CSV table of C-alpha atoms in Angstrom, one decimal:
chain,number,residue,atom,x,y,z
A,11,UNK,CA,234.5,142.1,12.8
A,12,UNK,CA,234.8,142.5,9.1
A,13,UNK,CA,231.8,140.3,8.5
A,14,UNK,CA,229.8,142.4,11.0
A,15,UNK,CA,230.8,145.6,9.1
A,16,UNK,CA,229.5,144.2,5.8
A,17,UNK,CA,226.4,142.9,7.4
A,18,UNK,CA,225.7,146.2,9.1
A,19,UNK,CA,226.0,148.1,5.9
A,20,UNK,CA,223.6,145.7,4.1
A,21,UNK,CA,221.2,145.8,6.9
A,22,UNK,CA,221.2,149.6,7.0
A,23,UNK,CA,220.5,149.6,3.2
A,24,UNK,CA,217.7,147.0,3.1
A,25,UNK,CA,216.2,147.3,6.6
A,26,UNK,CA,216.4,151.1,7.1
A,27,UNK,CA,216.9,153.1,4.0
A,28,UNK,CA,214.9,151.0,1.5
A,29,UNK,CA,211.7,150.9,3.7
A,30,UNK,CA,211.9,154.6,4.3
A,31,UNK,CA,212.3,155.4,0.6
A,32,UNK,CA,209.5,152.9,-0.3
A,33,UNK,CA,207.0,154.5,2.1
A,34,UNK,CA,207.6,157.8,0.4
A,35,UNK,CA,207.2,156.4,-3.1
A,36,UNK,CA,211.0,156.5,-4.0
A,37,UNK,CA,213.2,153.7,-5.2
A,38,UNK,CA,216.9,152.9,-4.5
A,39,UNK,CA,219.0,154.6,-7.1
A,40,UNK,CA,222.4,153.1,-6.1
A,41,UNK,CA,223.0,149.9,-8.1
A,42,UNK,CA,223.6,146.6,-6.2
A,43,UNK,CA,227.0,146.4,-7.8
A,44,UNK,CA,228.1,149.9,-6.7
A,45,UNK,CA,226.7,149.2,-3.3
A,46,UNK,CA,228.8,146.0,-3.1
A,47,UNK,CA,231.8,148.0,-4.1
A,48,UNK,CA,231.3,150.4,-1.3
A,49,UNK,CA,230.8,147.6,1.2
A,50,UNK,CA,234.0,146.0,-0.1
A,51,UNK,CA,235.9,149.2,0.1
A,52,UNK,CA,234.8,149.7,3.7
A,53,UNK,CA,235.8,146.2,4.7
A,54,UNK,CA,239.1,146.6,3.0
A,55,UNK,CA,239.9,149.8,4.9
A,56,UNK,CA,239.0,148.1,8.1
A,57,UNK,CA,241.1,145.1,7.3
A,58,UNK,CA,244.1,147.3,6.5
A,59,UNK,CA,243.5,149.1,9.8
A,60,UNK,CA,243.7,145.8,11.6
A,61,UNK,CA,246.9,144.9,9.8
A,62,UNK,CA,248.6,148.2,10.6
A,63,UNK,CA,247.4,148.0,14.2
A,64,UNK,CA,248.9,144.5,14.5
A,65,UNK,CA,252.1,145.7,12.9
A,66,UNK,CA,252.6,148.4,15.5
A,67,UNK,CA,251.5,146.1,18.4
A,68,UNK,CA,254.0,143.2,17.7
A,69,UNK,CA,256.1,143.9,20.8
A,70,UNK,CA,253.1,144.2,23.1
A,71,UNK,CA,251.4,141.2,21.6
A,72,UNK,CA,254.5,139.0,22.0
A,73,UNK,CA,254.1,139.6,25.8
A,74,UNK,CA,250.3,139.7,26.2
A,75,UNK,CA,249.0,137.4,23.5
A,76,UNK,CA,251.8,135.3,22.1
A,77,UNK,CA,249.4,132.5,20.9
A,78,UNK,CA,247.5,135.0,18.8
A,79,UNK,CA,250.5,136.7,17.2
A,80,UNK,CA,250.3,136.7,13.4
A,81,UNK,CA,252.9,139.3,12.3
A,82,UNK,CA,256.4,138.0,12.9
A,83,UNK,CA,255.2,134.5,13.6
A,84,UNK,CA,253.3,133.7,10.4
A,85,UNK,CA,253.6,136.9,8.3
A,86,UNK,CA,256.7,138.9,7.9
A,87,UNK,CA,256.5,142.6,8.9
A,88,UNK,CA,257.4,143.8,5.5
A,89,UNK,CA,254.6,141.7,3.9
A,90,UNK,CA,252.1,143.1,6.5
A,91,UNK,CA,253.2,146.7,5.6
A,92,UNK,CA,252.9,146.0,1.9
A,93,UNK,CA,249.5,144.3,2.3
A,94,UNK,CA,248.3,147.3,4.3
A,95,UNK,CA,249.4,149.7,1.6
A,96,UNK,CA,248.0,147.7,-1.3
A,97,UNK,CA,244.7,147.1,0.4
A,98,UNK,CA,244.2,150.8,1.3
A,99,UNK,CA,245.1,151.9,-2.2
A,100,UNK,CA,242.7,149.5,-3.8
A,101,UNK,CA,239.9,150.5,-1.4
A,102,UNK,CA,240.4,154.2,-2.0
A,103,UNK,CA,240.4,153.7,-5.8
A,104,UNK,CA,237.2,151.7,-5.5
A,105,UNK,CA,235.5,154.4,-3.4
A,106,UNK,CA,236.7,157.1,-5.8
A,107,UNK,CA,235.3,155.1,-8.8
A,108,UNK,CA,231.9,154.7,-7.1
A,109,UNK,CA,231.9,158.3,-6.0
A,110,UNK,CA,232.7,159.5,-9.5
A,111,UNK,CA,230.0,157.3,-11.0
A,112,UNK,CA,227.3,158.9,-8.8
A,113,UNK,CA,228.7,162.4,-9.7
A,114,UNK,CA,230.2,163.3,-6.3
A,115,UNK,CA,233.9,162.2,-6.4
A,116,UNK,CA,234.7,164.0,-3.2
A,117,UNK,CA,232.8,161.3,-1.2
A,118,UNK,CA,235.8,159.0,-2.0
A,119,UNK,CA,237.9,161.3,0.2
A,120,UNK,CA,236.0,159.8,3.2
A,121,UNK,CA,237.8,156.5,2.6
A,122,UNK,CA,241.2,158.2,2.1
A,123,UNK,CA,240.7,160.1,5.4
A,124,UNK,CA,239.7,156.9,7.2
A,125,UNK,CA,242.8,155.1,5.8
A,126,UNK,CA,245.0,157.9,7.0
A,127,UNK,CA,243.2,158.1,10.3
A,128,UNK,CA,243.7,154.4,11.0
A,129,UNK,CA,247.4,154.8,10.3
A,130,UNK,CA,247.7,157.7,12.7
A,131,UNK,CA,245.5,155.9,15.2
A,132,UNK,CA,247.9,152.9,15.2
A,133,UNK,CA,251.1,155.0,15.4
A,134,UNK,CA,250.0,157.9,17.7
A,135,UNK,CA,246.4,158.4,18.7
A,136,UNK,CA,245.8,155.1,20.6
A,137,UNK,CA,248.5,156.1,23.1
A,138,UNK,CA,246.8,159.4,23.8
A,139,UNK,CA,244.1,159.8,26.4
A,140,UNK,CA,240.6,159.9,24.8
A,141,UNK,CA,241.8,160.9,21.3
A,142,UNK,CA,242.2,157.3,20.2
A,143,UNK,CA,238.7,156.4,21.5
A,144,UNK,CA,237.2,159.3,19.7
A,145,UNK,CA,238.9,158.4,16.4
A,146,UNK,CA,237.8,154.8,16.5
A,147,UNK,CA,234.3,155.8,17.6
A,148,UNK,CA,234.0,158.2,14.7
A,149,UNK,CA,235.2,155.5,12.2
A,150,UNK,CA,232.8,153.0,13.7
A,151,UNK,CA,229.9,155.5,13.4
A,152,UNK,CA,230.9,156.1,9.7
A,153,UNK,CA,230.1,152.4,8.9
A,154,UNK,CA,226.3,152.9,8.8
A,155,UNK,CA,226.4,156.6,7.9
A,156,UNK,CA,228.4,156.1,4.7
A,157,UNK,CA,225.6,153.8,3.5
A,158,UNK,CA,223.1,156.6,3.9
A,159,UNK,CA,225.4,159.2,2.3
A,160,UNK,CA,226.1,157.0,-0.8
A,161,UNK,CA,222.5,155.7,-1.0
A,162,UNK,CA,220.7,159.0,-0.6
A,163,UNK,CA,222.7,161.3,-2.8
A,164,UNK,CA,221.6,159.6,-6.0
A,165,UNK,CA,218.0,159.7,-4.7
A,166,UNK,CA,218.4,163.4,-4.0
A,167,UNK,CA,219.8,164.0,-7.5
A,168,UNK,CA,216.9,162.1,-9.2
A,169,UNK,CA,213.9,163.0,-7.1
A,170,UNK,CA,214.7,166.6,-6.1
A,171,UNK,CA,217.2,168.1,-8.5
A,172,UNK,CA,216.1,166.4,-11.7
A,173,UNK,CA,212.4,166.6,-11.0
A,174,UNK,CA,212.8,170.2,-10.0
A,175,UNK,CA,214.6,171.1,-13.2
A,176,UNK,CA,212.0,169.3,-15.3
A,177,UNK,CA,209.1,171.1,-13.7
A,178,UNK,CA,207.9,174.0,-15.9
A,179,UNK,CA,206.6,176.0,-13.0
A,180,UNK,CA,210.1,176.2,-11.6
A,181,UNK,CA,211.9,177.1,-14.8
A,182,UNK,CA,212.1,180.8,-14.0
A,183,UNK,CA,213.3,180.1,-10.4
A,184,UNK,CA,215.9,177.7,-11.8
A,185,UNK,CA,217.1,180.3,-14.3
A,186,UNK,CA,217.5,182.9,-11.6
A,187,UNK,CA,219.4,180.5,-9.4
A,188,UNK,CA,221.8,179.6,-12.3
A,189,UNK,CA,222.4,183.4,-12.9
A,190,UNK,CA,223.8,183.7,-9.3
């Protein structure tokens, strides 16, 4: 599943966003390195979500899937909890770094909210009718959407905002907007 998440994000970038931008005469503005970091952060959040879900399902998995049990059988519960925490912290820091580097640090909050959401899903939401499914469906939908958000904001800044501010015919309009 983690490989599919990474592949999905790369496919959205190169097979959807890039061709659309290219047909309109625009270029990708998000560097390959920063894009890799966003994909890495997404995969890390998902991995931490799997870890915490397994942590809280140990009793059920001992009955239903004893041959697939990882926590308690191969990995101590304390180690799993520590790994979950460290992976989430690193993933959120990476996303905040990338968000800050494109000038919209608040985008990193998406990853923080997802990390918290996966925690609450594992502890509470998955036992509630429909809410657990909605939470997971939302996070699944964010996998390709976050690529668009992170990829298109630098394009918006370069092609619309900067070009608009450079244009002499819009200087008076820009000055009236900044006076508001």
